[in-house]
Amino acid sequence: MTILGFETSFDDTAAAVVRNGTEILSNVMASQVDLFKDFGGVVPEIASRAHIQMLLPVMHRALSKAELTLGDMDALAVTYGPGLVGSLLVGVSVAKGLSYALGLSLYAINHVEAHIYAPLMTNPELEFPHICLSAAGGHTSLYLVKSLGDYQMLGGTRDDAAGEAFDKVSVAMGKGCPGGRAIEQLAAQSDQEGPSFPRPMMKSGDYDFSFSGLKTAVVRYLETPEGRQSSLEATAAAFQSAAVDLMVSKTLRAARNSGARHISLTGGVACNGYLYEQLKARCERKHLRVFRPPASLCTDNAAMVAGLAFHKHRLDSPAGLELNADPGLGLGKTNPTLLVDTPRQGSRKTRPRTP
Ligand code: KG4
Ligand code: ZN
């Protein structure tokens, strides 16, 4: 079954052709990064207008790269939430129009679910249940993935997403937005001990994240005399180390308390090599395995949308023409209390109390 997928939830215009859920025939993305260089972030109105201009050319490129035409498609798929409402509407409207004109079924895809699916596309060894850390510019969430379509949300960010914190720190350092890659590259060049930044909610006893306080601490530090004098590389490394420590610690705790042996990493922040290496190193000690897709499937892309739609075709009915964008769309049952800390063998909690 060959599916043409569209992704326009934020600032990337993407289309892809995927056969039977995993065979990627094309995966095309037009970035809007250059449009926002002078703004320090995405301007929703400009993003929507750019999607309108780019989506059909991107679709034609995806079809020609796959050496196929619209007539060869068996179904269509589109991200309908969460994201920026204007951006989502462009993809949803184009997909609905094509579905009606061509008589093709249209599958409505949740952007976060598509990110969770991405590691499964390239890692056939990744087993259910597994823990998925999906860290991007718009969300940072921990899920227990029991099977496709059955997700338990363990935690999410209470304020900024991890990618957003990378981006804002990067802007404060004069390195532009998006800045995750720039911060990673700066941090890799650090050869000095940097400051120690706070790790908010590290010991909160749940699976939630907070990156806003960490970001503010870095921005304030950069304004102090000490911060102005210290090397940007060392400050970037100290920030990255705190952000990664938060994500790795909560992910490991979720794995320990769920009993899952496999962990997947996805979303734009998953491109971060330091995050991947730290997670892998700490998992290896506990005989846990970590899986991550290639960078082109970590960041926003339409292949994960078209791939997931193949399974929606088996599990769900297609969307009707009443489909609308849903900017606040959630995913999965939220019940983190099911996963409470289990006392470790030999820890003080397991020893009998002395009167
Ligand atoms: O998944 P994505 O493309 O879009 C959203 O769904 O948000 O993620 C984009 C985010 C940006 O905030 C970007 O700075 C971050 O991913 N990112 C990184 C790296 N590459 C991209 N963050 C940290 N390290 C990286 N190497
Ligand atoms: Zn995303």
mmCIF file of C-alpha atoms and ligand atoms in Angstrom:
data_model
loop_
_atom_site.group_PDB
_atom_site.id
_atom_site.type_symbol
_atom_site.label_atom_id
_atom_site.label_comp_id
_atom_site.label_asym_id
_atom_site.label_seq_id
_atom_site.Cartn_x
_atom_site.Cartn_y
_atom_site.Cartn_z
ATOM 1 C CA MET A 1 0.000 0.000 0.000
ATOM 2 C CA THR A 2 1.555 3.316 -1.098
ATOM 3 C CA ILE A 3 0.693 6.412 0.929
ATOM 4 C CA LEU A 4 1.416 10.096 0.295
ATOM 5 C CA GLY A 5 1.822 11.966 3.596
ATOM 6 C CA PHE A 6 1.848 15.670 4.445
ATOM 7 C CA GLU A 7 3.344 17.411 7.469
ATOM 8 C CA THR A 8 2.866 21.132 8.110
ATOM 9 C CA SER A 9 2.400 21.340 11.888
ATOM 10 C CA PHE A 10 5.063 23.944 12.575
ATOM 11 C CA ASP A 11 7.650 25.548 10.291
ATOM 12 C CA ASP A 12 8.695 22.661 8.027
ATOM 13 C CA THR A 13 6.746 21.941 4.844
ATOM 14 C CA ALA A 14 7.044 18.220 4.163
ATOM 15 C CA ALA A 15 5.658 15.498 1.906
ATOM 16 C CA ALA A 16 6.703 11.854 1.574
ATOM 17 C CA VAL A 17 5.755 8.639 -0.173
ATOM 18 C CA VAL A 18 5.982 5.482 1.951
ATOM 19 C CA ARG A 19 5.099 1.914 1.016
ATOM 20 C CA ASN A 20 3.695 -0.510 3.611
ATOM 21 C CA GLY A 21 4.651 1.560 6.642
ATOM 22 C CA THR A 22 8.435 1.435 6.404
ATOM 23 C CA GLU A 23 9.677 1.562 2.810
ATOM 24 C CA ILE A 24 10.487 5.241 2.274
ATOM 25 C CA LEU A 25 10.295 6.023 -1.449
ATOM 26 C CA SER A 26 10.815 9.759 -0.885
ATOM 27 C CA ASN A 27 10.961 12.151 2.056
ATOM 28 C CA VAL A 28 11.078 15.821 1.071
ATOM 29 C CA MET A 29 11.210 18.769 3.424
ATOM 30 C CA ALA A 30 11.403 22.515 2.744
ATOM 31 C CA SER A 31 12.711 24.370 5.776
ATOM 32 C CA GLN A 32 11.473 27.871 6.574
ATOM 33 C CA VAL A 33 14.480 28.638 8.803
ATOM 34 C CA ASP A 34 15.758 31.453 6.568
ATOM 35 C CA LEU A 35 12.417 33.287 6.799
ATOM 36 C CA PHE A 36 12.752 33.662 10.573
ATOM 37 C CA LYS A 37 16.426 34.641 10.850
ATOM 38 C CA ASP A 38 15.602 38.206 11.924
ATOM 39 C CA PHE A 39 12.824 37.258 14.344
ATOM 40 C CA GLY A 40 14.530 34.942 16.868
ATOM 41 C CA GLY A 41 11.688 32.416 16.457
ATOM 42 C CA VAL A 42 8.844 31.291 14.217
ATOM 43 C CA VAL A 43 6.163 33.850 13.259
ATOM 44 C CA PRO A 44 2.949 31.784 12.850
ATOM 45 C CA GLU A 45 1.383 33.988 10.165
ATOM 46 C CA ILE A 46 4.542 33.867 8.011
ATOM 47 C CA ALA A 47 4.824 30.095 8.542
ATOM 48 C CA SER A 48 1.240 29.532 7.298
ATOM 49 C CA ARG A 49 1.811 31.633 4.197
ATOM 50 C CA ALA A 50 5.049 29.789 3.415
ATOM 51 C CA HIS A 51 3.260 26.425 3.746
ATOM 52 C CA ILE A 52 0.660 27.630 1.197
ATOM 53 C CA GLN A 53 3.442 28.506 -1.249
ATOM 54 C CA MET A 54 5.554 25.422 -0.685
ATOM 55 C CA LEU A 55 3.253 22.461 -0.071
ATOM 56 C CA LEU A 56 2.311 21.621 -3.668
ATOM 57 C CA PRO A 57 5.879 22.043 -5.046
ATOM 58 C CA VAL A 58 7.140 19.858 -2.160
ATOM 59 C CA MET A 59 4.452 17.257 -2.942
ATOM 60 C CA HIS A 60 5.413 17.186 -6.641
ATOM 61 C CA ARG A 61 9.056 16.753 -5.664
ATOM 62 C CA ALA A 62 8.168 13.863 -3.343
ATOM 63 C CA LEU A 63 6.186 12.166 -6.126
ATOM 64 C CA SER A 64 8.915 12.653 -8.744
ATOM 65 C CA LYS A 65 11.627 11.392 -6.364
ATOM 66 C CA ALA A 66 9.502 8.286 -5.793
ATOM 67 C CA GLU A 67 9.041 8.058 -9.598
ATOM 68 C CA LEU A 68 5.281 7.855 -9.073
ATOM 69 C CA THR A 69 2.208 10.010 -9.758
ATOM 70 C CA LEU A 70 -0.854 10.874 -7.706
ATOM 71 C CA GLY A 71 -2.670 8.142 -9.626
ATOM 72 C CA ASP A 72 -0.328 5.532 -8.086
ATOM 73 C CA MET A 73 -1.302 6.459 -4.513
ATOM 74 C CA ASP A 74 -3.528 4.143 -2.456
ATOM 75 C CA ALA A 75 -4.235 6.643 0.330
ATOM 76 C CA LEU A 76 -3.277 10.018 1.791
ATOM 77 C CA ALA A 77 -2.206 11.050 5.279
ATOM 78 C CA VAL A 78 -1.887 14.385 7.044
ATOM 79 C CA THR A 79 -0.857 15.721 10.453
ATOM 80 C CA TYR A 80 -3.895 17.404 12.043
ATOM 81 C CA GLY A 81 -2.431 18.323 15.464
ATOM 82 C CA PRO A 82 -0.840 19.359 17.739
ATOM 83 C CA GLY A 83 0.909 22.418 16.309
ATOM 84 C CA LEU A 84 0.247 25.922 15.026
ATOM 85 C CA VAL A 85 -3.362 26.159 13.895
ATOM 86 C CA GLY A 86 -2.655 28.147 10.705
ATOM 87 C CA SER A 87 0.148 25.798 9.667
ATOM 88 C CA LEU A 88 -1.919 22.683 10.369
ATOM 89 C CA LEU A 89 -4.856 24.083 8.397
ATOM 90 C CA VAL A 90 -2.775 24.321 5.221
ATOM 91 C CA GLY A 91 -1.870 20.621 5.284
ATOM 92 C CA VAL A 92 -5.356 19.519 6.324
ATOM 93 C CA SER A 93 -7.046 21.613 3.597
ATOM 94 C CA VAL A 94 -4.738 20.419 0.820
ATOM 95 C CA ALA A 95 -5.059 16.778 1.920
ATOM 96 C CA LYS A 96 -8.852 16.972 2.137
ATOM 97 C CA GLY A 97 -9.064 18.602 -1.290
ATOM 98 C CA LEU A 98 -6.900 15.881 -2.860
ATOM 99 C CA SER A 99 -8.801 13.133 -1.055
ATOM 100 C CA TYR A 100 -12.108 14.443 -2.432
ATOM 101 C CA ALA A 101 -10.790 15.046 -5.948
ATOM 102 C CA LEU A 102 -8.977 11.711 -6.272
ATOM 103 C CA GLY A 103 -11.390 9.557 -4.249
ATOM 104 C CA LEU A 104 -8.571 8.437 -1.915
ATOM 105 C CA SER A 105 -8.960 7.604 1.786
ATOM 106 C CA LEU A 106 -7.351 10.184 4.079
ATOM 107 C CA TYR A 107 -5.786 9.248 7.429
ATOM 108 C CA ALA A 108 -5.559 11.913 10.139
ATOM 109 C CA ILE A 109 -2.284 11.650 12.044
ATOM 110 C CA ASN A 110 -1.265 12.947 15.476
ATOM 111 C CA HIS A 111 2.156 14.614 15.186
ATOM 112 C CA VAL A 112 3.445 13.234 18.504
ATOM 113 C CA GLU A 113 2.286 9.713 17.611
ATOM 114 C CA ALA A 114 4.138 10.050 14.302
ATOM 115 C CA HIS A 115 7.326 10.996 16.205
ATOM 116 C CA ILE A 116 6.832 7.902 18.410
ATOM 117 C CA TYR A 117 6.421 5.777 15.266
ATOM 118 C CA ALA A 118 9.607 7.101 13.577
ATOM 119 C CA PRO A 119 12.092 4.879 15.516
ATOM 120 C CA LEU A 120 9.970 1.814 14.647
ATOM 121 C CA MET A 121 10.415 2.525 10.925
ATOM 122 C CA THR A 122 14.142 1.854 10.937
ATOM 123 C CA ASN A 123 14.610 -0.400 13.981
ATOM 124 C CA PRO A 124 12.778 -3.705 13.540
ATOM 125 C CA GLU A 125 14.351 -4.930 16.792
ATOM 126 C CA LEU A 126 12.594 -2.261 18.874
ATOM 127 C CA GLU A 127 10.070 -4.187 20.981
ATOM 128 C CA PHE A 128 6.796 -3.408 22.760
ATOM 129 C CA PRO A 129 6.419 -2.278 25.430
ATOM 130 C CA HIS A 130 9.087 0.361 25.293
ATOM 131 C CA ILE A 131 9.720 3.790 26.758
ATOM 132 C CA CYS A 132 9.788 6.636 24.244
ATOM 133 C CA LEU A 133 11.367 10.007 24.939
ATOM 134 C CA SER A 134 10.047 12.415 22.334
ATOM 135 C CA ALA A 135 11.929 15.701 22.646
ATOM 136 C CA ALA A 136 11.328 18.495 20.156
ATOM 137 C CA GLY A 137 10.776 22.228 19.878
ATOM 138 C CA GLY A 138 7.072 21.991 20.690
ATOM 139 C CA HIS A 139 6.910 19.129 23.193
ATOM 140 C CA THR A 140 9.029 16.955 25.480
ATOM 141 C CA SER A 141 7.159 13.831 26.537
ATOM 142 C CA LEU A 142 7.775 10.431 28.037
ATOM 143 C CA TYR A 143 5.528 7.597 26.930
ATOM 144 C CA LEU A 144 5.125 3.944 27.753
ATOM 145 C CA VAL A 145 4.404 2.547 24.277
ATOM 146 C CA LYS A 146 2.491 -0.700 24.809
ATOM 147 C CA SER A 147 1.698 -1.233 21.122
ATOM 148 C CA LEU A 148 0.875 0.926 18.132
ATOM 149 C CA GLY A 149 -2.151 2.951 19.196
ATOM 150 C CA ASP A 150 -1.806 2.142 22.921
ATOM 151 C CA TYR A 151 0.195 4.807 24.736
ATOM 152 C CA GLN A 152 0.444 5.761 28.362
ATOM 153 C CA MET A 153 1.709 9.292 28.790
ATOM 154 C CA LEU A 154 4.002 9.341 31.805
ATOM 155 C CA GLY A 155 5.017 12.977 31.766
ATOM 156 C CA GLY A 156 5.590 16.078 29.726
ATOM 157 C CA THR A 157 7.044 19.517 30.109
ATOM 158 C CA ARG A 158 5.357 21.918 32.496
ATOM 159 C CA ASP A 159 6.720 24.936 30.610
ATOM 160 C CA ASP A 160 9.268 25.144 27.762
ATOM 161 C CA ALA A 161 10.039 22.138 25.593
ATOM 162 C CA ALA A 162 13.654 20.919 25.551
ATOM 163 C CA GLY A 163 14.209 22.150 21.977
ATOM 164 C CA GLU A 164 12.737 25.519 22.881
ATOM 165 C CA ALA A 165 15.289 25.837 25.729
ATOM 166 C CA PHE A 166 18.141 24.977 23.309
ATOM 167 C CA ASP A 167 16.768 27.556 20.871
ATOM 168 C CA LYS A 168 16.413 30.348 23.445
ATOM 169 C CA VAL A 169 19.878 29.729 24.891
ATOM 170 C CA SER A 170 21.251 29.772 21.346
ATOM 171 C CA VAL A 171 19.560 33.120 20.611
ATOM 172 C CA ALA A 172 20.964 34.530 23.888
ATOM 173 C CA MET A 173 24.428 33.410 22.727
ATOM 174 C CA GLY A 174 23.927 35.077 19.346
ATOM 175 C CA LYS A 175 23.809 31.757 17.489
ATOM 176 C CA GLY A 176 20.274 32.059 16.081
ATOM 177 C CA CYS A 177 17.170 29.901 16.023
ATOM 178 C CA PRO A 178 16.750 26.939 15.770
ATOM 179 C CA GLY A 179 19.873 26.530 17.828
ATOM 180 C CA GLY A 180 20.035 22.945 19.063
ATOM 181 C CA ARG A 181 22.762 22.030 16.607
ATOM 182 C CA ALA A 182 24.734 25.235 17.275
ATOM 183 C CA ILE A 183 24.685 24.587 21.047
ATOM 184 C CA GLU A 184 25.779 20.968 20.526
ATOM 185 C CA GLN A 185 28.673 22.102 18.307
ATOM 186 C CA LEU A 186 29.749 24.802 20.772
ATOM 187 C CA ALA A 187 29.582 22.354 23.688
ATOM 188 C CA ALA A 188 31.713 19.826 21.783
ATOM 189 C CA GLN A 189 34.526 22.404 21.591
ATOM 190 C CA SER A 190 34.538 23.113 25.330
ATOM 191 C CA ASP A 191 37.777 22.315 27.112
ATOM 192 C CA GLN A 192 37.042 24.080 30.412
ATOM 193 C CA GLU A 193 34.877 23.433 33.430
ATOM 194 C CA GLY A 194 31.694 25.521 33.000
ATOM 195 C CA PRO A 195 29.264 26.785 35.627
ATOM 196 C CA SER A 196 26.882 24.380 37.308
ATOM 197 C CA PHE A 197 23.292 25.093 36.268
ATOM 198 C CA PRO A 198 20.161 23.956 38.167
ATOM 199 C CA ARG A 199 18.349 20.775 37.191
ATOM 200 C CA PRO A 200 14.694 21.718 37.856
ATOM 201 C CA MET A 201 12.312 18.904 38.871
ATOM 202 C CA MET A 202 15.113 16.347 38.766
ATOM 203 C CA LYS A 203 13.893 14.826 42.029
ATOM 204 C CA SER A 204 10.207 15.715 41.657
ATOM 205 C CA GLY A 205 9.183 12.076 41.921
ATOM 206 C CA ASP A 206 7.210 12.196 38.668
ATOM 207 C CA TYR A 207 8.048 12.089 34.953
ATOM 208 C CA ASP A 208 7.486 15.769 34.193
ATOM 209 C CA PHE A 209 10.115 18.172 32.929
ATOM 210 C CA SER A 210 10.738 21.879 33.403
ATOM 211 C CA PHE A 211 13.280 23.604 31.180
ATOM 212 C CA SER A 212 12.211 27.216 31.653
ATOM 213 C CA GLY A 213 14.143 27.768 34.911
ATOM 214 C CA LEU A 214 17.271 26.194 33.423
ATOM 215 C CA LYS A 215 17.011 28.387 30.312
ATOM 216 C CA THR A 216 16.527 31.521 32.458
ATOM 217 C CA ALA A 217 19.502 30.588 34.652
ATOM 218 C CA VAL A 218 21.724 30.362 31.547
ATOM 219 C CA VAL A 219 20.395 33.625 30.043
ATOM 220 C CA ARG A 220 20.916 35.453 33.390
ATOM 221 C CA TYR A 221 24.398 33.952 33.782
ATOM 222 C CA LEU A 222 25.363 35.243 30.328
ATOM 223 C CA GLU A 223 24.447 38.756 31.535
ATOM 224 C CA THR A 224 26.690 38.617 34.662
ATOM 225 C CA PRO A 225 30.331 39.832 34.569
ATOM 226 C CA GLU A 226 31.468 36.225 35.154
ATOM 227 C CA GLY A 227 29.217 34.956 32.368
ATOM 228 C CA ARG A 228 30.425 37.602 29.929
ATOM 229 C CA GLN A 229 34.026 36.596 30.580
ATOM 230 C CA SER A 230 33.630 32.840 30.510
ATOM 231 C CA SER A 231 33.827 30.935 27.239
ATOM 232 C CA LEU A 232 30.563 30.366 25.352
ATOM 233 C CA GLU A 233 31.712 26.799 24.721
ATOM 234 C CA ALA A 234 31.910 26.018 28.459
ATOM 235 C CA THR A 235 28.532 27.659 29.140
ATOM 236 C CA ALA A 236 26.925 25.741 26.262
ATOM 237 C CA ALA A 237 28.409 22.486 27.574
ATOM 238 C CA ALA A 238 27.138 23.182 31.108
ATOM 239 C CA PHE A 239 23.628 23.950 29.793
ATOM 240 C CA GLN A 240 23.579 20.876 27.529
ATOM 241 C CA SER A 241 24.802 18.687 30.377
ATOM 242 C CA ALA A 242 21.974 19.880 32.684
ATOM 243 C CA ALA A 243 19.266 19.495 29.995
ATOM 244 C CA VAL A 244 20.512 16.029 29.009
ATOM 245 C CA ASP A 245 20.840 14.929 32.631
ATOM 246 C CA LEU A 246 17.163 15.804 33.208
ATOM 247 C CA MET A 247 15.987 13.871 30.151
ATOM 248 C CA VAL A 248 18.199 10.826 30.704
ATOM 249 C CA SER A 249 17.378 10.505 34.417
ATOM 250 C CA LYS A 250 13.611 10.562 33.948
ATOM 251 C CA THR A 251 13.787 8.205 30.966
ATOM 252 C CA LEU A 252 15.809 5.670 32.948
ATOM 253 C CA ARG A 253 13.434 5.935 35.882
ATOM 254 C CA ALA A 254 10.498 5.217 33.539
ATOM 255 C CA ALA A 255 12.300 2.184 32.141
ATOM 256 C CA ARG A 256 13.130 0.883 35.605
ATOM 257 C CA ASN A 257 9.589 1.272 36.919
ATOM 258 C CA SER A 258 7.853 -0.096 33.821
ATOM 259 C CA GLY A 259 10.178 -3.053 33.353
ATOM 260 C CA ALA A 260 10.610 -2.085 29.658
ATOM 261 C CA ARG A 261 14.023 -3.151 28.315
ATOM 262 C CA HIS A 262 13.938 -1.002 25.186
ATOM 263 C CA ILE A 263 14.007 2.798 24.913
ATOM 264 C CA SER A 264 13.402 4.920 21.818
ATOM 265 C CA LEU A 265 14.551 8.468 21.250
ATOM 266 C CA THR A 266 12.769 10.727 18.781
ATOM 267 C CA GLY A 267 11.983 14.379 17.914
ATOM 268 C CA GLY A 268 14.421 17.062 16.781
ATOM 269 C CA VAL A 269 16.397 17.056 20.052
ATOM 270 C CA ALA A 270 17.089 13.338 19.518
ATOM 271 C CA CYS A 271 19.597 14.471 16.842
ATOM 272 C CA ASN A 272 21.805 15.568 19.752
ATOM 273 C CA GLY A 273 24.749 13.170 19.847
ATOM 274 C CA TYR A 274 25.609 13.956 23.473
ATOM 275 C CA LEU A 275 22.048 13.054 24.568
ATOM 276 C CA TYR A 276 22.215 9.779 22.615
ATOM 277 C CA GLU A 277 25.660 8.835 23.966
ATOM 278 C CA GLN A 278 24.755 9.671 27.585
ATOM 279 C CA LEU A 279 21.516 7.715 27.380
ATOM 280 C CA LYS A 280 23.265 4.758 25.750
ATOM 281 C CA ALA A 281 26.095 4.746 28.306
ATOM 282 C CA ARG A 282 23.730 4.803 31.271
ATOM 283 C CA CYS A 283 21.446 2.206 29.657
ATOM 284 C CA GLU A 284 24.280 -0.191 28.853
ATOM 285 C CA ARG A 285 25.102 -0.460 32.548
ATOM 286 C CA LYS A 286 21.530 -1.604 33.136
ATOM 287 C CA HIS A 287 21.353 -3.860 30.046
ATOM 288 C CA LEU A 288 18.758 -1.628 28.379
ATOM 289 C CA ARG A 289 18.842 -0.946 24.636
ATOM 290 C CA VAL A 290 18.400 2.461 23.015
ATOM 291 C CA PHE A 291 17.040 2.988 19.487
ATOM 292 C CA ARG A 292 16.929 6.161 17.472
ATOM 293 C CA PRO A 293 16.054 6.779 13.811
ATOM 294 C CA PRO A 294 18.361 8.725 11.455
ATOM 295 C CA ALA A 295 18.261 12.528 11.814
ATOM 296 C CA SER A 296 15.943 12.888 8.790
ATOM 297 C CA LEU A 297 13.286 10.941 10.724
ATOM 298 C CA CYS A 298 14.012 12.564 14.136
ATOM 299 C CA THR A 299 13.144 16.097 13.019
ATOM 300 C CA ASP A 300 9.758 16.966 11.541
ATOM 301 C CA ASN A 301 9.150 14.956 8.375
ATOM 302 C CA ALA A 302 6.266 13.471 6.405
ATOM 303 C CA ALA A 303 7.682 9.923 6.121
ATOM 304 C CA MET A 304 6.681 9.219 9.735
ATOM 305 C CA VAL A 305 3.179 10.502 8.883
ATOM 306 C CA ALA A 306 2.772 8.363 5.754
ATOM 307 C CA GLY A 307 4.345 5.369 7.549
ATOM 308 C CA LEU A 308 2.026 5.527 10.539
ATOM 309 C CA ALA A 309 -1.003 5.915 8.245
ATOM 310 C CA PHE A 310 -0.395 2.389 6.926
ATOM 311 C CA HIS A 311 -1.188 1.071 10.428
ATOM 312 C CA LYS A 312 -4.116 3.477 10.864
ATOM 313 C CA HIS A 313 -5.516 1.920 7.703
ATOM 314 C CA ARG A 314 -5.516 -1.442 9.499
ATOM 315 C CA LEU A 315 -6.691 -0.159 12.903
ATOM 316 C CA ASP A 316 -8.928 2.902 12.295
ATOM 317 C CA SER A 317 -11.364 4.286 9.762
ATOM 318 C CA PRO A 318 -10.306 7.101 7.445
ATOM 319 C CA ALA A 319 -11.138 10.735 8.216
ATOM 320 C CA GLY A 320 -14.124 12.426 6.612
ATOM 321 C CA LEU A 321 -14.250 15.851 5.020
ATOM 322 C CA GLU A 322 -15.236 17.289 8.418
ATOM 323 C CA LEU A 323 -11.621 16.758 9.576
ATOM 324 C CA ASN A 324 -10.246 19.931 11.146
ATOM 325 C CA ALA A 325 -6.907 21.061 12.557
ATOM 326 C CA ASP A 326 -6.601 20.440 16.307
ATOM 327 C CA PRO A 327 -3.715 22.567 17.646
ATOM 328 C CA GLY A 328 -4.004 21.228 21.226
ATOM 329 C CA LEU A 329 -4.424 17.551 20.309
ATOM 330 C CA GLY A 330 -3.232 15.202 23.079
ATOM 331 C CA LEU A 331 -2.093 11.595 22.914
ATOM 332 C CA GLY A 332 -2.607 8.598 25.147
ATOM 333 C CA LYS A 333 -3.975 7.986 28.597
ATOM 334 C CA THR A 334 -2.179 9.995 31.262
ATOM 335 C CA ASN A 335 -1.527 7.913 34.322
ATOM 336 C CA PRO A 336 1.984 8.342 35.650
ATOM 337 C CA THR A 337 0.967 7.060 39.103
ATOM 338 C CA LEU A 338 0.882 3.546 37.644
ATOM 339 C CA LEU A 339 4.655 3.728 37.481
ATOM 340 C CA VAL A 340 5.844 4.391 41.014
ATOM 341 C CA ASP A 341 9.410 3.963 42.167
ATOM 342 C CA THR A 342 10.216 0.387 43.106
ATOM 343 C CA PRO A 343 12.755 0.072 45.915
ATOM 344 C CA ARG A 344 16.106 -1.087 44.622
ATOM 345 C CA GLN A 345 17.591 -4.311 46.007
ATOM 346 C CA GLY A 346 19.826 -3.529 48.983
ATOM 347 C CA SER A 347 18.567 0.038 49.253
ATOM 348 C CA ARG A 348 17.700 1.347 52.691
ATOM 349 C CA LYS A 349 13.999 1.144 51.890
ATOM 350 C CA THR A 350 14.146 -2.647 51.452
ATOM 351 C CA ARG A 351 16.026 -3.270 54.674
ATOM 352 C CA PRO A 352 13.869 -4.034 57.707
ATOM 353 C CA ARG A 353 13.590 -1.103 60.046
ATOM 354 C CA THR A 354 15.300 -1.411 63.386
ATOM 355 C CA PRO A 355 13.084 -0.371 66.277
HETATM 356 O O1 KG4 B 1 10.959 17.703 15.852
HETATM 357 P P1 KG4 B 1 11.354 19.055 15.396
HETATM 358 O O2 KG4 B 1 11.953 19.180 14.020
HETATM 359 O O3 KG4 B 1 10.135 20.043 15.454
HETATM 360 C C1 KG4 B 1 9.183 20.052 16.482
HETATM 361 O O4 KG4 B 1 8.278 19.167 16.487
HETATM 362 O O5 KG4 B 1 9.326 20.923 17.362
HETATM 363 O O6 KG4 B 1 12.376 19.648 16.481
HETATM 364 C C2 KG4 B 1 12.989 20.880 16.324
HETATM 365 C C3 KG4 B 1 13.803 21.169 17.578
HETATM 366 C C4 KG4 B 1 14.402 22.574 17.601
HETATM 367 O O7 KG4 B 1 14.101 23.177 18.830
HETATM 368 C C5 KG4 B 1 15.888 22.329 17.418
HETATM 369 O O8 KG4 B 1 16.723 23.286 18.057
HETATM 370 C C6 KG4 B 1 16.037 20.967 18.080
HETATM 371 O O9 KG4 B 1 14.905 20.257 17.656
HETATM 372 N N1 KG4 B 1 17.275 20.302 17.661
HETATM 373 C C7 KG4 B 1 18.285 19.991 18.503
HETATM 374 C C8 KG4 B 1 19.323 19.451 17.720
HETATM 375 N N2 KG4 B 1 18.914 19.417 16.414
HETATM 376 C C9 KG4 B 1 17.649 19.940 16.403
HETATM 377 N N3 KG4 B 1 18.389 20.152 19.837
HETATM 378 C C10 KG4 B 1 19.545 19.757 20.422
HETATM 379 N N4 KG4 B 1 20.603 19.239 19.731
HETATM 380 C C11 KG4 B 1 20.522 19.067 18.386
HETATM 381 N N5 KG4 B 1 21.557 18.553 17.712
HETATM 382 ZN ZN ZN B 2 7.904 17.529 15.732
#
